[in-house]
Short mmCIF file of C-alpha atoms in Angstrom, two decimals:
data_model
loop_
_atom_site.label_atom_id
_atom_site.label_comp_id
_atom_site.label_asym_id
_atom_site.label_seq_id
_atom_site.Cartn_x
_atom_site.Cartn_y
_atom_site.Cartn_z
CA MET A 1 112.33 69.52 108.94
CA GLU A 2 114.42 72.13 107.14
CA LYS A 3 117.47 73.29 109.04
CA GLY A 4 120.29 73.51 106.48
CA PRO A 5 123.90 72.31 106.68
CA MET A 6 126.18 72.82 109.65
CA ILE A 7 128.16 76.04 109.62
CA ASN A 8 131.44 76.03 107.67
CA TYR A 9 133.41 79.23 108.15
CA ASP A 10 136.54 78.11 106.31
CA LYS A 11 134.82 77.93 102.93
CA ASN A 12 134.66 81.69 102.33
CA ILE A 13 136.80 83.27 105.04
CA GLY A 14 139.57 84.08 102.51
CA ASP A 15 141.25 87.40 103.20
CA ILE A 16 138.90 88.82 105.83
CA PRO A 17 141.17 90.64 108.33
CA ARG A 18 141.17 89.43 111.94
CA GLU A 19 139.91 92.78 113.21
CA HIS A 20 136.89 92.49 110.91
CA LEU A 21 136.13 89.02 112.25
CA VAL A 22 136.24 90.36 115.81
CA ARG A 23 134.02 93.27 114.81
CA LEU A 24 131.46 90.88 113.31
CA TYR A 25 131.44 88.80 116.49
CA LYS A 26 131.04 91.85 118.72
CA GLN A 27 128.22 93.17 116.58
CA MET A 28 126.32 89.89 116.86
CA LEU A 29 127.00 89.64 120.59
CA ARG A 30 125.71 93.17 121.18
CA ILE A 31 122.53 92.58 119.19
CA ARG A 32 121.91 89.26 120.98
CA LYS A 33 122.38 90.76 124.44
CA VAL A 34 120.06 93.66 123.65
CA GLN A 35 117.38 91.26 122.43
CA VAL A 36 117.74 89.07 125.52
CA ARG A 37 117.38 92.08 127.83
CA ILE A 38 114.32 93.37 126.01
CA GLU A 39 112.75 89.91 126.30
CA GLU A 40 113.48 89.92 130.05
CA GLU A 41 112.10 93.41 130.64
CA TYR A 42 109.07 93.22 128.35
CA PRO A 43 106.76 91.33 130.79
CA LYS A 44 106.97 94.31 133.18
CA ASP A 45 104.66 96.10 130.74
CA GLU A 46 106.64 99.34 130.84
CA MET A 47 107.24 99.18 127.09
CA LYS A 48 103.94 100.15 125.50
CA THR A 49 104.72 98.69 122.11
CA PRO A 50 104.70 95.28 120.47
CA VAL A 51 108.24 93.96 120.03
CA HIS A 52 109.48 91.53 117.39
CA LEU A 53 112.84 90.09 118.37
CA CYS A 54 115.60 88.88 116.06
CA LYS A 55 117.34 86.30 118.27
CA GLY A 56 118.93 83.76 115.95
CA GLN A 57 119.17 86.16 113.00
CA GLU A 58 122.08 88.33 114.19
CA ALA A 59 124.53 87.33 111.44
CA ILE A 60 122.56 89.06 108.68
CA PRO A 61 122.57 92.64 110.01
CA ALA A 62 126.15 92.23 111.26
CA GLY A 63 127.49 90.90 107.97
CA MET A 64 125.50 93.10 105.59
CA CYS A 65 125.73 96.45 107.38
CA ALA A 66 129.51 95.99 107.76
CA HIS A 67 129.80 97.20 104.15
CA LEU A 68 127.56 100.25 104.40
CA ASP A 69 128.80 103.76 105.03
CA LYS A 70 126.97 106.10 107.35
CA GLU A 71 125.59 107.99 104.33
CA ASP A 72 124.14 104.85 102.73
CA TYR A 73 120.43 104.23 103.16
CA LEU A 74 118.80 101.38 105.03
CA LEU A 75 115.14 100.35 105.09
CA SER A 76 114.00 97.83 107.65
CA ASN A 77 110.91 96.01 108.85
CA TYR A 78 109.13 95.38 112.13
CA ARG A 79 111.90 93.00 113.26
CA GLY A 80 114.50 95.70 112.86
CA HIS A 81 116.37 96.23 116.15
CA GLY A 82 119.46 94.44 114.85
CA HIS A 83 119.38 96.33 111.56
CA TYR A 84 119.34 99.68 113.34
CA LEU A 85 122.16 98.79 115.73
CA ALA A 86 124.35 97.33 112.98
CA LYS A 87 123.88 100.47 110.87
CA GLY A 88 125.32 102.52 113.70
CA GLY A 89 122.12 103.36 115.56
CA ASP A 90 122.22 104.66 119.10
CA LEU A 91 121.28 102.06 121.72
CA LYS A 92 119.86 104.62 124.14
CA SER A 93 117.63 106.00 121.39
CA LEU A 94 116.42 102.51 120.52
CA ILE A 95 115.50 101.56 124.07
CA ALA A 96 113.92 104.95 124.75
CA GLU A 97 111.75 104.44 121.67
CA LEU A 98 110.48 101.15 123.08
CA TYR A 99 109.51 103.01 126.23
CA GLY A 100 107.69 105.66 124.21
CA ARG A 101 109.93 108.49 125.35
CA GLU A 102 110.70 111.79 123.66
CA THR A 103 114.39 110.79 123.53
CA GLY A 104 113.62 107.80 121.34
CA CYS A 105 114.85 107.66 117.75
CA SER A 106 111.25 108.29 116.57
CA ARG A 107 110.57 110.70 119.44
CA GLY A 108 108.47 108.05 121.15
CA ARG A 109 105.79 108.13 118.44
CA GLY A 110 106.78 104.99 116.52
CA GLY A 111 107.59 102.26 118.99
CA SER A 112 109.49 99.11 118.13
CA MET A 113 108.07 98.70 114.63
CA HIS A 114 108.64 102.25 113.37
CA LEU A 115 112.27 103.17 113.91
CA ILE A 116 113.82 106.03 112.00
CA ASP A 117 117.18 107.76 112.35
CA ASN A 118 118.36 109.91 109.49
CA SER A 119 121.68 110.53 111.25
CA VAL A 120 122.77 106.97 110.41
CA GLY A 121 120.81 106.55 107.17
CA LEU A 122 117.93 104.52 108.56
CA LEU A 123 115.04 105.88 106.52
CA GLY A 124 112.55 103.84 108.49
CA SER A 125 111.22 100.47 109.51
CA SER A 126 107.62 99.53 108.90
CA SER A 127 104.92 97.26 110.27
CA ILE A 128 103.57 96.91 106.72
CA VAL A 129 104.92 93.72 105.15
CA ALA A 130 107.08 94.74 102.16
CA GLY A 131 106.45 98.39 103.06
CA GLY A 132 110.12 99.37 102.86
CA ILE A 133 110.72 97.85 99.42
CA PRO A 134 109.25 100.61 97.21
CA ILE A 135 110.72 103.29 99.47
CA ALA A 136 114.17 101.75 99.05
CA THR A 137 113.70 101.66 95.29
CA GLY A 138 112.76 105.33 95.29
CA ALA A 139 115.71 106.24 97.50
CA ALA A 140 118.06 104.45 95.12
CA LEU A 141 116.51 106.32 92.18
CA GLY A 142 117.21 109.56 94.04
CA SER A 143 120.85 108.59 94.49
CA LEU A 144 121.14 107.77 90.79
CA LEU A 145 119.67 111.12 89.78
CA GLN A 146 121.94 112.94 92.21
CA GLY A 147 124.98 111.13 90.88
CA ASN A 148 126.35 110.09 94.26
CA LYS A 149 127.72 106.66 95.24
CA ARG A 150 125.19 106.06 97.99
CA VAL A 151 123.87 102.48 98.22
CA THR A 152 120.41 101.56 99.50
CA MET A 153 119.68 98.27 101.25
CA VAL A 154 116.27 96.96 102.27
CA LEU A 155 115.68 93.95 104.51
CA PHE A 156 112.43 92.01 104.62
CA GLY A 157 111.09 88.59 105.56
CA ASP A 158 110.00 85.70 103.38
CA GLY A 159 106.39 86.85 103.82
CA ALA A 160 107.21 90.00 101.84
CA VAL A 161 108.02 87.84 98.82
CA ASP A 162 104.28 87.20 98.51
CA GLU A 163 103.67 90.92 97.88
CA GLY A 164 103.52 92.18 94.31
CA VAL A 165 105.36 95.38 95.11
CA LEU A 166 108.63 93.41 95.36
CA TYR A 167 108.37 92.33 91.71
CA GLU A 168 107.36 95.78 90.52
CA SER A 169 110.28 97.31 92.41
CA ILE A 170 112.86 94.85 91.08
CA ASN A 171 111.57 95.32 87.54
CA PHE A 172 111.98 99.09 87.86
CA ALA A 173 115.35 98.79 89.61
CA MET A 174 116.67 96.61 86.78
CA LEU A 175 115.28 98.97 84.17
CA LYS A 176 117.15 101.91 85.73
CA ARG A 177 120.13 99.89 87.07
CA LEU A 178 119.54 101.28 90.53
CA PRO A 179 122.08 100.92 93.37
CA VAL A 180 119.76 98.94 95.63
CA ILE A 181 120.11 95.58 97.39
CA TYR A 182 117.02 93.54 98.24
CA VAL A 183 117.74 91.28 101.22
CA CYS A 184 115.30 88.53 102.14
CA GLU A 185 115.69 87.11 105.64
CA ASN A 186 114.03 83.76 105.04
CA ASN A 187 113.29 82.56 108.58
CA LEU A 188 110.62 80.11 107.33
CA TYR A 189 107.63 81.78 108.99
CA ALA A 190 105.27 84.63 108.24
CA VAL A 191 103.62 85.17 111.63
CA CYS A 192 102.56 81.52 112.28
CA SER A 193 102.52 80.21 108.71
CA HIS A 194 105.36 78.02 107.46
CA ARG A 195 106.75 78.95 104.07
CA SER A 196 105.83 75.55 102.62
CA ASN A 197 102.16 76.49 103.14
CA ARG A 198 102.55 79.74 101.22
CA GLN A 199 105.17 79.29 98.53
CA PRO A 200 105.54 76.33 96.12
CA SER A 201 109.25 76.63 95.29
CA LYS A 202 112.06 75.61 97.62
CA ASP A 203 114.32 78.54 96.76
CA ILE A 204 113.04 82.10 96.84
CA TYR A 205 115.93 83.57 94.87
CA GLU A 206 115.13 81.42 91.83
CA ARG A 207 111.93 83.39 91.33
CA PHE A 208 113.96 86.25 89.88
CA ASP A 209 115.56 84.39 86.98
CA GLY A 210 113.52 86.30 84.44
CA PHE A 211 114.51 89.72 85.76
CA GLY A 212 118.20 89.39 84.99
CA ILE A 213 119.08 90.64 88.46
CA SER A 214 122.20 89.39 90.24
CA ARG A 215 120.81 86.96 92.76
CA TYR A 216 122.32 84.94 95.56
CA LYS A 217 121.39 82.40 98.20
CA ALA A 218 123.56 82.06 101.31
CA ASP A 219 123.56 80.71 104.85
CA GLY A 220 122.10 83.47 106.98
CA ASN A 221 123.52 81.88 110.14
CA ASN A 222 127.07 82.01 108.78
CA VAL A 223 128.32 85.56 109.30
CA VAL A 224 131.32 84.93 107.03
CA ASP A 225 129.06 83.91 104.14
CA VAL A 226 126.82 86.91 104.81
CA TYR A 227 129.83 89.22 104.89
CA CYS A 228 131.20 87.90 101.59
CA VAL A 229 127.99 87.98 99.58
CA GLY A 230 127.16 91.38 101.06
CA ARG A 231 130.54 92.76 100.03
CA ARG A 232 129.99 91.68 96.45
CA ALA A 233 126.49 93.14 96.27
CA VAL A 234 127.51 96.48 97.79
CA GLU A 235 130.56 96.78 95.53
CA ASP A 236 128.42 96.06 92.45
CA ALA A 237 125.86 98.65 93.49
CA ARG A 238 128.51 101.28 94.16
CA ARG A 239 130.17 100.62 90.79
CA GLY A 240 126.95 101.15 88.89
CA LYS A 241 126.28 97.49 88.12
CA GLY A 242 122.72 97.69 89.33
CA PRO A 243 120.62 95.90 91.94
CA SER A 244 121.01 92.53 93.65
CA PHE A 245 118.65 90.13 95.38
CA ILE A 246 119.92 87.99 98.25
CA GLU A 247 118.10 85.18 100.05
CA PHE A 248 119.52 84.33 103.46
CA CYS A 249 118.32 81.15 105.14
CA THR A 250 117.91 81.61 108.87
CA TYR A 251 115.48 81.04 111.72
CA ARG A 252 113.92 83.17 114.43
CA TRP A 253 114.17 81.71 117.91
CA CYS A 254 111.41 83.76 119.48
CA GLY A 255 107.76 83.69 118.61
CA HIS A 256 106.37 86.11 116.09
CA SER A 257 105.85 88.87 118.66
CA GLY A 258 107.21 89.35 122.16
CA GLY A 259 109.21 86.79 124.07
CA GLY A 260 108.78 83.04 124.30
CA THR A 261 108.95 80.54 121.48
CA ASP A 262 105.34 80.06 120.33
CA ILE A 263 105.87 76.30 120.61
CA GLU A 264 102.63 76.13 122.59
CA LEU A 265 100.75 77.51 119.57
CA GLY A 266 101.56 74.37 117.61
CA TYR A 267 102.77 75.87 114.35
CA ARG A 268 106.34 74.67 114.97
CA THR A 269 107.97 72.04 117.15
CA GLN A 270 110.54 72.10 119.92
CA GLU A 271 112.56 69.65 117.85
CA GLU A 272 112.76 72.11 114.98
CA LEU A 273 113.73 74.99 117.27
CA ASP A 274 116.42 72.90 119.01
CA ALA A 275 117.91 71.88 115.67
CA TRP A 276 118.23 75.50 114.58
CA MET A 277 119.60 76.61 117.95
CA GLU A 278 122.45 74.14 117.37
CA ARG A 279 123.23 76.34 114.37
CA CYS A 280 123.44 79.44 116.57
CA PRO A 281 125.18 82.16 114.52
CA LEU A 282 126.82 83.66 117.60
CA LYS A 283 127.97 80.62 119.59
CA ASN A 284 129.32 78.75 116.57
CA PHE A 285 131.30 81.76 115.42
CA GLU A 286 132.59 82.30 118.95
CA LEU A 287 133.87 78.71 119.06
CA PHE A 288 135.48 79.15 115.64
CA LEU A 289 137.30 82.32 116.70
CA LEU A 290 138.46 80.71 119.94
CA ASP A 291 139.74 77.67 118.08
CA ARG A 292 141.70 79.91 115.68
CA GLN A 293 142.94 82.04 118.59
CA VAL A 294 141.43 85.16 117.06
CA ILE A 295 139.86 85.92 120.43
CA SER A 296 140.41 84.56 123.93
CA GLY A 297 138.16 83.73 126.84
CA SER A 298 139.21 86.93 128.59
CA ASP A 299 138.30 88.90 125.46
CA ILE A 300 134.80 87.42 125.59
CA THR A 301 134.48 88.35 129.26
CA CYS A 302 135.53 91.94 128.52
CA PHE A 303 133.10 92.24 125.61
CA ASN A 304 130.22 90.94 127.71
CA GLN A 305 130.99 93.26 130.62
CA ALA A 306 131.21 96.28 128.34
CA PHE A 307 127.91 95.50 126.60
CA ASP A 308 126.15 94.74 129.89
CA LYS A 309 127.18 98.17 131.19
CA GLU A 310 126.07 99.87 127.98
CA ILE A 311 122.69 98.10 128.08
CA ASP A 312 122.16 98.93 131.76
CA GLU A 313 122.79 102.59 130.99
CA ALA A 314 120.44 102.53 128.00
CA PHE A 315 117.53 101.15 130.03
CA GLU A 316 118.18 103.64 132.83
CA PHE A 317 118.26 106.45 130.27
CA ALA A 318 114.98 105.30 128.78
CA ARG A 319 113.16 105.01 132.09
CA ASN A 320 114.36 108.44 133.18
CA SER A 321 113.48 110.17 129.91
CA PRO A 322 110.27 112.22 129.57
CA PHE A 323 107.20 111.16 127.62
CA PRO A 324 106.22 113.39 124.68
CA ASP A 325 104.21 116.44 125.64
CA GLU A 326 100.53 115.54 125.29
CA ALA A 327 99.90 118.70 123.28
CA GLU A 328 102.51 117.61 120.72
CA VAL A 329 101.52 113.97 120.26
CA SER A 330 100.55 114.55 116.62
CA LYS A 331 103.79 116.39 115.88
CA TYR A 332 105.93 114.80 113.12
CA LEU A 333 102.94 113.17 111.41
CA TYR A 334 103.48 115.35 108.36
CA SER A 335 106.60 116.86 106.82
CA ASP A 336 106.96 120.62 106.93
CA GLY A 337 109.07 120.46 103.78
CA GLU A 338 112.35 121.36 105.47
#
């Protein structure tokens, strides 16, 4: 059973300011609470969309997106709620999208798997495995040609590593020294298939030796490690040093789609899930911050109350928002060139 080492925050914490540590914690807490509420509400069948939750993987969006500016580009995948929120996405727009409402970030046409919000640089999430990778490469090429300092980041699962487009994209990105960061969230499973049944090597990042790309492997449940490796990759991209590939080891608590754990399906065990839940990215970091007196118990209570209120308001907003006009359902399928 692969679960990785216990979380060590002291190793890389270095000079990270206290306010940044609190911000990372709050970002993870907010993402977790949103995921939990969606899981609670989903059985009511008011959300007419499949949902793929990211409980257990909160450290990656929190740590990586902390280094992106609003103008930077982000490409996501079908498990992208946390990515959108960490990039600065609007919670009301996210929840309204799940309810298929006109006020959603994709105007109710995309659902959970197809989020887009140009106002915060989210160029899109996709249900197509590896679908965001070539788009990110193209976006980075555009930034290079325009001569700006915009960085593009794309997040994908370990299943996307089986797609040839990743290798074509990295080859091109290295050739042109593009400002793009390829982030693999290795949560061990592609739908119901364990990585050991699909990929012969233990480490994904070693596959890219021959490309010459800067490549890293880090603990995806350790938000401090994520923050540090993300800072280096973003700085390199912004300074014109070219692309990076990062493998983060993590684990999804929920089943592939919807709530629950999928334990009953037999492709993973309760023992494995329990072991990874002991490595909870949120709870372990909370205990660390409490021990170092970076935050207090009353701080945690205040954060929870504030996020609960925000989430309540977002669900109320979504339920009270209109559905798209039936006559305009096909609107936004094609660009008008503007």
